[in-house]
Structure formats: structure tokens, C-alpha cells
PDB file of C-alpha atoms in Angstrom:
ATOM      1  CA  ASP E 171       0.000   0.000   0.000  1.00  0.00           C
ATOM      2  CA  ALA E 172       2.047   2.936  -1.286  1.00  0.00           C
ATOM      3  CA  GLY E 173       1.382   6.156   0.557  1.00  0.00           C
ATOM      4  CA  VAL E 174       2.633   9.544  -0.535  1.00  0.00           C
ATOM      5  CA  THR E 175       6.139   9.290  -1.940  1.00  0.00           C
ATOM      6  CA  GLN E 176       8.572  12.170  -2.321  1.00  0.00           C
ATOM      7  CA  SER E 177      11.985  12.414  -3.898  1.00  0.00           C
ATOM      8  CA  PRO E 178      14.704  13.162  -3.198  1.00  0.00           C
ATOM      9  CA  THR E 179      14.792  12.882   0.597  1.00  0.00           C
ATOM     10  CA  HIS E 180      17.638  15.347   0.981  1.00  0.00           C
ATOM     11  CA  LEU E 181      19.094  17.974  -1.303  1.00  0.00           C
ATOM     12  CA  ILE E 182      21.836  20.580  -1.020  1.00  0.00           C
ATOM     13  CA  LYS E 183      21.837  23.486  -3.472  1.00  0.00           C
ATOM     14  CA  THR E 184      23.747  26.731  -3.897  1.00  0.00           C
ATOM     15  CA  ARG E 185      22.134  30.158  -3.828  1.00  0.00           C
ATOM     16  CA  GLY E 186      20.820  31.150  -7.228  1.00  0.00           C
ATOM     17  CA  GLN E 187      20.342  27.585  -8.427  1.00  0.00           C
ATOM     18  CA  HIS E 188      17.100  25.904  -9.423  1.00  0.00           C
ATOM     19  CA  VAL E 189      15.535  22.855  -7.750  1.00  0.00           C
ATOM     20  CA  THR E 190      12.807  20.375  -8.670  1.00  0.00           C
ATOM     21  CA  LEU E 191      11.051  18.292  -6.045  1.00  0.00           C
ATOM     22  CA  ARG E 192       8.786  15.387  -6.903  1.00  0.00           C
ATOM     23  CA  CYS E 193       5.731  13.826  -5.337  1.00  0.00           C
ATOM     24  CA  SER E 194       3.405  10.926  -6.076  1.00  0.00           C
ATOM     25  CA  PRO E 195       0.047  10.963  -4.252  1.00  0.00           C
ATOM     26  CA  ILE E 196      -1.777   7.952  -2.899  1.00  0.00           C
ATOM     27  CA  SER E 197      -2.655   5.744  -5.846  1.00  0.00           C
ATOM     28  CA  GLY E 198      -5.722   7.008  -7.667  1.00  0.00           C
ATOM     29  CA  HIS E 199      -6.004  10.240  -5.715  1.00  0.00           C
ATOM     30  CA  LYS E 200      -6.157  13.346  -7.842  1.00  0.00           C
ATOM     31  CA  SER E 201      -5.267  16.041  -5.329  1.00  0.00           C
ATOM     32  CA  VAL E 202      -1.731  17.086  -4.403  1.00  0.00           C
ATOM     33  CA  SER E 203      -0.740  19.909  -2.102  1.00  0.00           C
ATOM     34  CA  TRP E 204       2.678  21.328  -1.288  1.00  0.00           C
ATOM     35  CA  TYR E 205       3.759  22.817   2.028  1.00  0.00           C
ATOM     36  CA  GLN E 206       6.963  24.426   3.255  1.00  0.00           C
ATOM     37  CA  GLN E 207       8.044  23.743   6.833  1.00  0.00           C
ATOM     38  CA  VAL E 208      10.824  25.944   8.130  1.00  0.00           C
ATOM     39  CA  LEU E 209      12.656  24.588  11.179  1.00  0.00           C
ATOM     40  CA  GLY E 210      10.668  25.200  14.335  1.00  0.00           C
ATOM     41  CA  GLN E 211       7.494  26.225  12.514  1.00  0.00           C
ATOM     42  CA  GLY E 212       4.326  24.610  11.267  1.00  0.00           C
ATOM     43  CA  PRO E 213       3.876  23.865   7.567  1.00  0.00           C
ATOM     44  CA  GLN E 214       2.920  26.759   5.284  1.00  0.00           C
ATOM     45  CA  PHE E 215       0.691  26.215   2.240  1.00  0.00           C
ATOM     46  CA  ILE E 216       2.344  26.701  -1.150  1.00  0.00           C
ATOM     47  CA  PHE E 217       0.078  25.113  -3.790  1.00  0.00           C
ATOM     48  CA  GLN E 218      -2.781  22.744  -4.340  1.00  0.00           C
ATOM     49  CA  TYR E 219      -3.439  20.913  -7.613  1.00  0.00           C
ATOM     50  CA  TYR E 220      -6.437  18.836  -8.592  1.00  0.00           C
ATOM     51  CA  GLU E 221      -6.616  17.010 -11.899  1.00  0.00           C
ATOM     52  CA  LYS E 222      -3.740  19.098 -13.262  1.00  0.00           C
ATOM     53  CA  GLU E 223      -5.413  22.400 -12.429  1.00  0.00           C
ATOM     54  CA  GLU E 224      -4.053  24.806  -9.806  1.00  0.00           C
ATOM     55  CA  ARG E 225      -6.729  25.162  -7.143  1.00  0.00           C
ATOM     56  CA  GLY E 226      -4.923  27.339  -4.652  1.00  0.00           C
ATOM     57  CA  ARG E 227      -1.715  29.247  -4.093  1.00  0.00           C
ATOM     58  CA  GLY E 228      -0.202  30.464  -0.849  1.00  0.00           C
ATOM     59  CA  ASN E 229       1.744  33.630  -0.206  1.00  0.00           C
ATOM     60  CA  PHE E 230       4.953  32.625  -1.963  1.00  0.00           C
ATOM     61  CA  PRO E 231       6.907  34.514  -4.649  1.00  0.00           C
ATOM     62  CA  ASP E 232       6.719  33.666  -8.325  1.00  0.00           C
ATOM     63  CA  ARG E 233      10.023  31.831  -7.994  1.00  0.00           C
ATOM     64  CA  PHE E 234       7.872  28.962  -6.756  1.00  0.00           C
ATOM     65  CA  SER E 235       5.908  27.048  -9.361  1.00  0.00           C
ATOM     66  CA  ALA E 236       4.356  23.615  -9.663  1.00  0.00           C
ATOM     67  CA  ARG E 237       2.580  21.351 -12.043  1.00  0.00           C
ATOM     68  CA  GLN E 238       0.653  18.113 -11.973  1.00  0.00           C
ATOM     69  CA  PHE E 239       0.929  15.363 -14.532  1.00  0.00           C
ATOM     70  CA  PRO E 240      -1.765  13.085 -16.046  1.00  0.00           C
ATOM     71  CA  ASN E 241      -0.820  10.337 -13.575  1.00  0.00           C
ATOM     72  CA  TYR E 242      -1.436  12.906 -10.744  1.00  0.00           C
ATOM     73  CA  SER E 243       2.202  13.056  -9.695  1.00  0.00           C
ATOM     74  CA  SER E 244       3.502  16.556  -9.156  1.00  0.00           C
ATOM     75  CA  GLU E 245       6.638  18.669  -9.310  1.00  0.00           C
ATOM     76  CA  LEU E 246       7.499  21.719  -7.243  1.00  0.00           C
ATOM     77  CA  ASN E 247      10.051  24.027  -8.833  1.00  0.00           C
ATOM     78  CA  VAL E 248      11.938  26.782  -7.097  1.00  0.00           C
ATOM     79  CA  ASN E 249      14.106  29.196  -9.094  1.00  0.00           C
ATOM     80  CA  ALA E 250      16.867  31.533  -7.944  1.00  0.00           C
ATOM     81  CA  LEU E 251      17.227  29.808  -4.586  1.00  0.00           C
ATOM     82  CA  LEU E 252      17.720  31.931  -1.477  1.00  0.00           C
ATOM     83  CA  LEU E 253      19.123  30.867   1.880  1.00  0.00           C
ATOM     84  CA  GLY E 254      15.644  31.350   3.304  1.00  0.00           C
ATOM     85  CA  ASP E 255      14.273  28.625   1.040  1.00  0.00           C
ATOM     86  CA  SER E 256      16.027  26.058   3.239  1.00  0.00           C
ATOM     87  CA  ALA E 257      13.200  23.985   4.678  1.00  0.00           C
ATOM     88  CA  LEU E 258      11.385  20.681   4.686  1.00  0.00           C
ATOM     89  CA  TYR E 259       9.039  20.524   1.702  1.00  0.00           C
ATOM     90  CA  LEU E 260       6.021  18.336   2.287  1.00  0.00           C
ATOM     91  CA  CYS E 261       3.623  16.906  -0.230  1.00  0.00           C
ATOM     92  CA  ALA E 262       0.113  15.905   0.791  1.00  0.00           C
ATOM     93  CA  SER E 263      -2.580  13.780  -0.801  1.00  0.00           C
ATOM     94  CA  SER E 264      -6.214  13.214  -0.002  1.00  0.00           C
ATOM     95  CA  ASP E 265      -6.633   9.944   1.843  1.00  0.00           C
ATOM     96  CA  PRO E 266      -9.442   7.374   1.452  1.00  0.00           C
ATOM     97  CA  ARG E 267      -9.580   7.002   5.224  1.00  0.00           C
ATOM     98  CA  TRP E 268     -10.526  10.656   5.665  1.00  0.00           C
ATOM     99  CA  GLY E 269     -12.346  11.569   2.421  1.00  0.00           C
ATOM    100  CA  ASN E 270     -11.727  15.032   1.017  1.00  0.00           C
ATOM    101  CA  TYR E 271     -10.974  16.540   4.425  1.00  0.00           C
ATOM    102  CA  GLY E 272      -7.876  14.891   5.730  1.00  0.00           C
ATOM    103  CA  TYR E 273      -4.458  14.849   4.174  1.00  0.00           C
ATOM    104  CA  THR E 274      -1.812  12.178   4.259  1.00  0.00           C
ATOM    105  CA  PHE E 275       1.665  13.630   3.992  1.00  0.00           C
ATOM    106  CA  GLY E 276       4.861  12.244   2.574  1.00  0.00           C
ATOM    107  CA  SER E 277       8.097  12.222   4.547  1.00  0.00           C
ATOM    108  CA  GLY E 278       9.268  15.341   2.779  1.00  0.00           C
ATOM    109  CA  THR E 279      12.338  16.629   1.005  1.00  0.00           C
ATOM    110  CA  ARG E 280      14.863  18.416   3.183  1.00  0.00           C
ATOM    111  CA  LEU E 281      16.315  21.252   1.090  1.00  0.00           C
ATOM    112  CA  THR E 282      19.428  23.031   2.278  1.00  0.00           C
ATOM    113  CA  VAL E 283      20.570  26.135   0.396  1.00  0.00           C
ATOM    114  CA  VAL E 284      24.175  27.170   0.998  1.00  0.00           C
TER     115      VAL E 284
ATOM    116  CA  ALA H 262      -7.069  36.721   9.411  1.00  0.00           C
ATOM    117  CA  GLN H 263      -7.337  33.044  10.148  1.00  0.00           C
ATOM    118  CA  THR H 264      -4.744  31.914  12.660  1.00  0.00           C
ATOM    119  CA  VAL H 265      -3.951  28.885  14.793  1.00  0.00           C
ATOM    120  CA  THR H 266      -2.130  29.288  18.097  1.00  0.00           C
ATOM    121  CA  GLN H 267      -0.403  26.618  20.144  1.00  0.00           C
ATOM    122  CA  SER H 268       0.846  28.272  23.302  1.00  0.00           C
ATOM    123  CA  GLN H 269       2.747  25.302  24.713  1.00  0.00           C
ATOM    124  CA  PRO H 270       6.101  24.896  22.922  1.00  0.00           C
ATOM    125  CA  GLU H 271       6.869  21.770  24.960  1.00  0.00           C
ATOM    126  CA  MET H 272       5.043  19.365  27.249  1.00  0.00           C
ATOM    127  CA  SER H 273       6.130  16.315  29.238  1.00  0.00           C
ATOM    128  CA  VAL H 274       4.115  13.353  30.471  1.00  0.00           C
ATOM    129  CA  GLN H 275       4.909  10.195  32.367  1.00  0.00           C
ATOM    130  CA  GLU H 276       4.300   6.957  30.540  1.00  0.00           C
ATOM    131  CA  ALA H 277       0.757   5.651  31.125  1.00  0.00           C
ATOM    132  CA  GLU H 278      -0.520   9.043  32.264  1.00  0.00           C
ATOM    133  CA  THR H 279      -2.736  11.585  30.504  1.00  0.00           C
ATOM    134  CA  VAL H 280      -1.703  14.837  28.855  1.00  0.00           C
ATOM    135  CA  THR H 281      -3.645  17.630  27.182  1.00  0.00           C
ATOM    136  CA  LEU H 282      -2.275  19.814  24.399  1.00  0.00           C
ATOM    137  CA  SER H 283      -3.922  23.184  23.789  1.00  0.00           C
ATOM    138  CA  CYS H 284      -4.896  24.908  20.566  1.00  0.00           C
ATOM    139  CA  THR H 285      -6.899  28.031  19.847  1.00  0.00           C
ATOM    140  CA  TYR H 286      -7.865  29.422  16.483  1.00  0.00           C
ATOM    141  CA  ASP H 287      -9.348  32.557  15.049  1.00  0.00           C
ATOM    142  CA  THR H 288     -11.851  32.569  12.213  1.00  0.00           C
ATOM    143  CA  SER H 289     -15.056  34.217  11.111  1.00  0.00           C
ATOM    144  CA  GLU H 290     -16.121  31.086   9.224  1.00  0.00           C
ATOM    145  CA  SER H 291     -18.869  28.844  10.559  1.00  0.00           C
ATOM    146  CA  ASP H 292     -17.966  25.687   8.660  1.00  0.00           C
ATOM    147  CA  TYR H 293     -14.519  24.193   8.944  1.00  0.00           C
ATOM    148  CA  TYR H 294     -12.476  21.206  10.007  1.00  0.00           C
ATOM    149  CA  LEU H 295      -9.891  20.989  12.743  1.00  0.00           C
ATOM    150  CA  PHE H 296      -7.086  18.465  12.905  1.00  0.00           C
ATOM    151  CA  TRP H 297      -4.285  17.247  15.096  1.00  0.00           C
ATOM    152  CA  TYR H 298      -1.212  15.978  13.289  1.00  0.00           C
ATOM    153  CA  LYS H 299       1.723  14.129  14.831  1.00  0.00           C
ATOM    154  CA  GLN H 300       5.237  14.573  13.406  1.00  0.00           C
ATOM    155  CA  PRO H 301       7.817  12.127  14.794  1.00  0.00           C
ATOM    156  CA  PRO H 302      11.536  12.444  14.006  1.00  0.00           C
ATOM    157  CA  SER H 303      10.879  10.508  10.783  1.00  0.00           C
ATOM    158  CA  ARG H 304       9.316  13.822   9.606  1.00  0.00           C
ATOM    159  CA  GLN H 305       6.120  12.320   8.207  1.00  0.00           C
ATOM    160  CA  MET H 306       3.027  14.188   9.372  1.00  0.00           C
ATOM    161  CA  ILE H 307       0.445  11.672  10.603  1.00  0.00           C
ATOM    162  CA  LEU H 308      -3.213  12.601  10.970  1.00  0.00           C
ATOM    163  CA  VAL H 309      -4.260  11.701  14.506  1.00  0.00           C
ATOM    164  CA  ILE H 310      -7.796  13.015  14.768  1.00  0.00           C
ATOM    165  CA  ARG H 311     -10.285  15.242  12.948  1.00  0.00           C
ATOM    166  CA  GLN H 312     -13.248  17.313  14.113  1.00  0.00           C
ATOM    167  CA  GLU H 313     -16.004  18.760  11.955  1.00  0.00           C
ATOM    168  CA  ALA H 314     -17.139  22.136  13.288  1.00  0.00           C
ATOM    169  CA  TYR H 315     -20.823  21.385  12.727  1.00  0.00           C
ATOM    170  CA  LYS H 316     -20.629  18.354  15.019  1.00  0.00           C
ATOM    171  CA  GLN H 317     -21.076  19.032  18.710  1.00  0.00           C
ATOM    172  CA  GLN H 318     -19.812  15.613  19.713  1.00  0.00           C
ATOM    173  CA  ASN H 319     -16.098  15.503  20.414  1.00  0.00           C
ATOM    174  CA  ALA H 320     -14.070  13.203  18.160  1.00  0.00           C
ATOM    175  CA  THR H 321     -12.327  10.164  19.607  1.00  0.00           C
ATOM    176  CA  GLU H 322      -9.739   7.837  18.082  1.00  0.00           C
ATOM    177  CA  ASN H 323      -8.638   5.140  20.535  1.00  0.00           C
ATOM    178  CA  ARG H 324      -6.434   6.860  23.171  1.00  0.00           C
ATOM    179  CA  PHE H 325      -6.808  10.258  21.499  1.00  0.00           C
ATOM    180  CA  SER H 326      -9.764  12.554  22.066  1.00  0.00           C
ATOM    181  CA  VAL H 327     -10.490  16.231  21.624  1.00  0.00           C
ATOM    182  CA  ASN H 328     -12.308  18.897  23.593  1.00  0.00           C
ATOM    183  CA  PHE H 329     -13.878  21.145  20.970  1.00  0.00           C
ATOM    184  CA  GLN H 330     -15.317  24.404  22.238  1.00  0.00           C
ATOM    185  CA  LYS H 331     -16.638  26.223  19.158  1.00  0.00           C
ATOM    186  CA  ALA H 332     -17.706  29.411  20.880  1.00  0.00           C
ATOM    187  CA  ALA H 333     -14.355  29.723  22.618  1.00  0.00           C
ATOM    188  CA  LYS H 334     -12.518  28.652  19.432  1.00  0.00           C
ATOM    189  CA  SER H 335     -10.603  26.095  21.394  1.00  0.00           C
ATOM    190  CA  PHE H 336      -9.545  22.625  20.270  1.00  0.00           C
ATOM    191  CA  SER H 337      -7.438  20.638  22.726  1.00  0.00           C
ATOM    192  CA  LEU H 338      -6.055  17.134  22.314  1.00  0.00           C
ATOM    193  CA  LYS H 339      -6.087  14.631  25.166  1.00  0.00           C
ATOM    194  CA  ILE H 340      -3.783  11.640  25.020  1.00  0.00           C
ATOM    195  CA  SER H 341      -4.656   8.925  27.519  1.00  0.00           C
ATOM    196  CA  ASP H 342      -2.367   6.113  28.688  1.00  0.00           C
ATOM    197  CA  SER H 343       0.634   7.844  27.072  1.00  0.00           C
ATOM    198  CA  GLN H 344       3.154   5.602  25.368  1.00  0.00           C
ATOM    199  CA  LEU H 345       6.794   6.157  24.453  1.00  0.00           C
ATOM    200  CA  GLY H 346       5.773   6.121  20.797  1.00  0.00           C
ATOM    201  CA  ASP H 347       3.596   9.184  21.369  1.00  0.00           C
ATOM    202  CA  ALA H 348       6.698  11.350  21.683  1.00  0.00           C
ATOM    203  CA  ALA H 349       6.655  13.753  18.731  1.00  0.00           C
ATOM    204  CA  MET H 350       5.765  17.252  17.578  1.00  0.00           C
ATOM    205  CA  TYR H 351       2.014  17.792  17.536  1.00  0.00           C
ATOM    206  CA  PHE H 352       0.457  20.344  15.215  1.00  0.00           C
ATOM    207  CA  CYS H 353      -3.044  21.706  15.343  1.00  0.00           C
ATOM    208  CA  ALA H 354      -4.494  22.618  11.930  1.00  0.00           C
ATOM    209  CA  TYR H 355      -7.574  24.375  10.598  1.00  0.00           C
ATOM    210  CA  ARG H 356      -9.223  24.079   7.194  1.00  0.00           C
ATOM    211  CA  PRO H 357     -12.123  26.318   6.222  1.00  0.00           C
ATOM    212  CA  LEU H 358     -14.834  24.945   3.963  1.00  0.00           C
ATOM    213  CA  THR H 359     -15.271  28.220   2.094  1.00  0.00           C
ATOM    214  CA  SER H 360     -15.587  27.493  -1.574  1.00  0.00           C
ATOM    215  CA  GLY H 361     -12.274  27.969  -3.302  1.00  0.00           C
ATOM    216  CA  THR H 362     -10.233  27.667  -0.132  1.00  0.00           C
ATOM    217  CA  TYR H 363      -8.098  24.581   0.022  1.00  0.00           C
ATOM    218  CA  LYS H 364      -5.277  25.360   2.367  1.00  0.00           C
ATOM    219  CA  TYR H 365      -4.686  24.120   5.863  1.00  0.00           C
ATOM    220  CA  ILE H 366      -3.413  26.576   8.456  1.00  0.00           C
ATOM    221  CA  PHE H 367      -1.081  25.052  11.027  1.00  0.00           C
ATOM    222  CA  GLY H 368       0.009  26.160  14.444  1.00  0.00           C
ATOM    223  CA  THR H 369       3.662  26.284  15.476  1.00  0.00           C
ATOM    224  CA  GLY H 370       3.513  22.927  17.230  1.00  0.00           C
ATOM    225  CA  THR H 371       3.980  21.423  20.676  1.00  0.00           C
ATOM    226  CA  ARG H 372       6.828  19.038  21.365  1.00  0.00           C
ATOM    227  CA  LEU H 373       5.620  16.165  23.536  1.00  0.00           C
ATOM    228  CA  LYS H 374       8.134  14.235  25.607  1.00  0.00           C
ATOM    229  CA  VAL H 375       7.107  10.938  27.188  1.00  0.00           C
ATOM    230  CA  LEU H 376       9.095   9.954  30.258  1.00  0.00           C
ATOM    231  CA  ALA H 377       9.654   6.286  31.078  1.00  0.00           C
TER     232      ALA H 377
END
């Protein structure tokens, strides 16, 4: 029973570089959301996608973008990385146990910008 | 603005005893969901319990229960018979049901330590 899978688990990038993070939701589930969790804080909403359409966007700069593919997997892209982008990036999927109102999260990608 | 506040950065409990984690929220919405998530060192956020705002009955999931006070905008989590595996960060989260709103708003978390 595959849950939400994210890759890579860890990543180190240099300021100014670009990064792509990947997520596969629970099999058959069409909704994917992305959150940023800075150390010591709760997750902050970045994007939600449903059937390849952007349904919501948080208060993040245009350097952050995402897309969803026909198989419902998703990519989060961040351009021109800043030190402040260092965080745990979490992907969430709707979960059959909780219907449309309860996410299951992946284990995240830890991004370090140096 | 919609906000979630967890005023206890850290809590400790003896194994087998009961602990309550506090959460308050601010919203002008009448329909919403509230959640408690657990985040162990493995980093994966695990949904512990969910409460629908229109339900007066408090949610219960095994050893976990909530005290939902809608008028006071309070949503506390009670963990009974605490186990070592309960040690983790706990986040309270709010999700409005307003059409077109899909984001969850999280608090800053409470670190729970379970003492053997």
C-alpha cells in the first residue's frame, strides 16, 4: 500500500540555483498539495493541484511554481534559490480514510541552500 | 485573518498518564475542520484526529480525544495512557470549507516528551 512518496529525501543546493522536487500521491487520488516547513514552525501552504489544475496558491513569490501530470504526480520548482528557502518541503494527498478533508503527507524533502 | 495558536512549545508526560495539548484558532467562518497531526523524528506528518465544526460531539480515536469548544474557538487534544511512541511534535491545523479555499493553516507545534 504505497502512501505519498517524495523524492529526493535530501538535497543541497547553492544560492541562485534551481531545484525540482517530486511527489506521487496515494494511488488514484487526484489532489496534491505542497507545504513548506521551516525549522521550528508549522507547515505553510504553497500550492494545491487537482486534476492538473491549480486550485490554490499560498503567499509565496513567483520563484515557486508547480505542475501536476496526467498520472497525478507533481513537481514543485523553485528558481533563484535563497538561503531562506532552506526547509522541509512536504507533499500531501487526499486519503481514502478521511475523504476530502484529511491529508496524508509524505516524509518530505529536506532542502538546504548554501 | 485566520490563525492557529499553540501556546505550549513543549510538554512532558509520564508513561501511562494523561496529557492535554492546547490549541486556539481565530476565524469568522462557521464551517470548517480541525485536525491534530503528529510529526515524529521521521518527519512524516500523521493525521491523529479530525473534528467537523458542525458536530457538537467531540471526536475520539482510541487513546486520542479532543475537547472542541466552538464558541471559545478552542480545540485541545487529550492523550490517555501515554506511550513512548507518542513522543513527537504535535500540530493543530484548521481548514475552512469556504468554496475555493483549500489550504490548511497550522500552528507552530507542541513538542511532547514521554518519560519512562
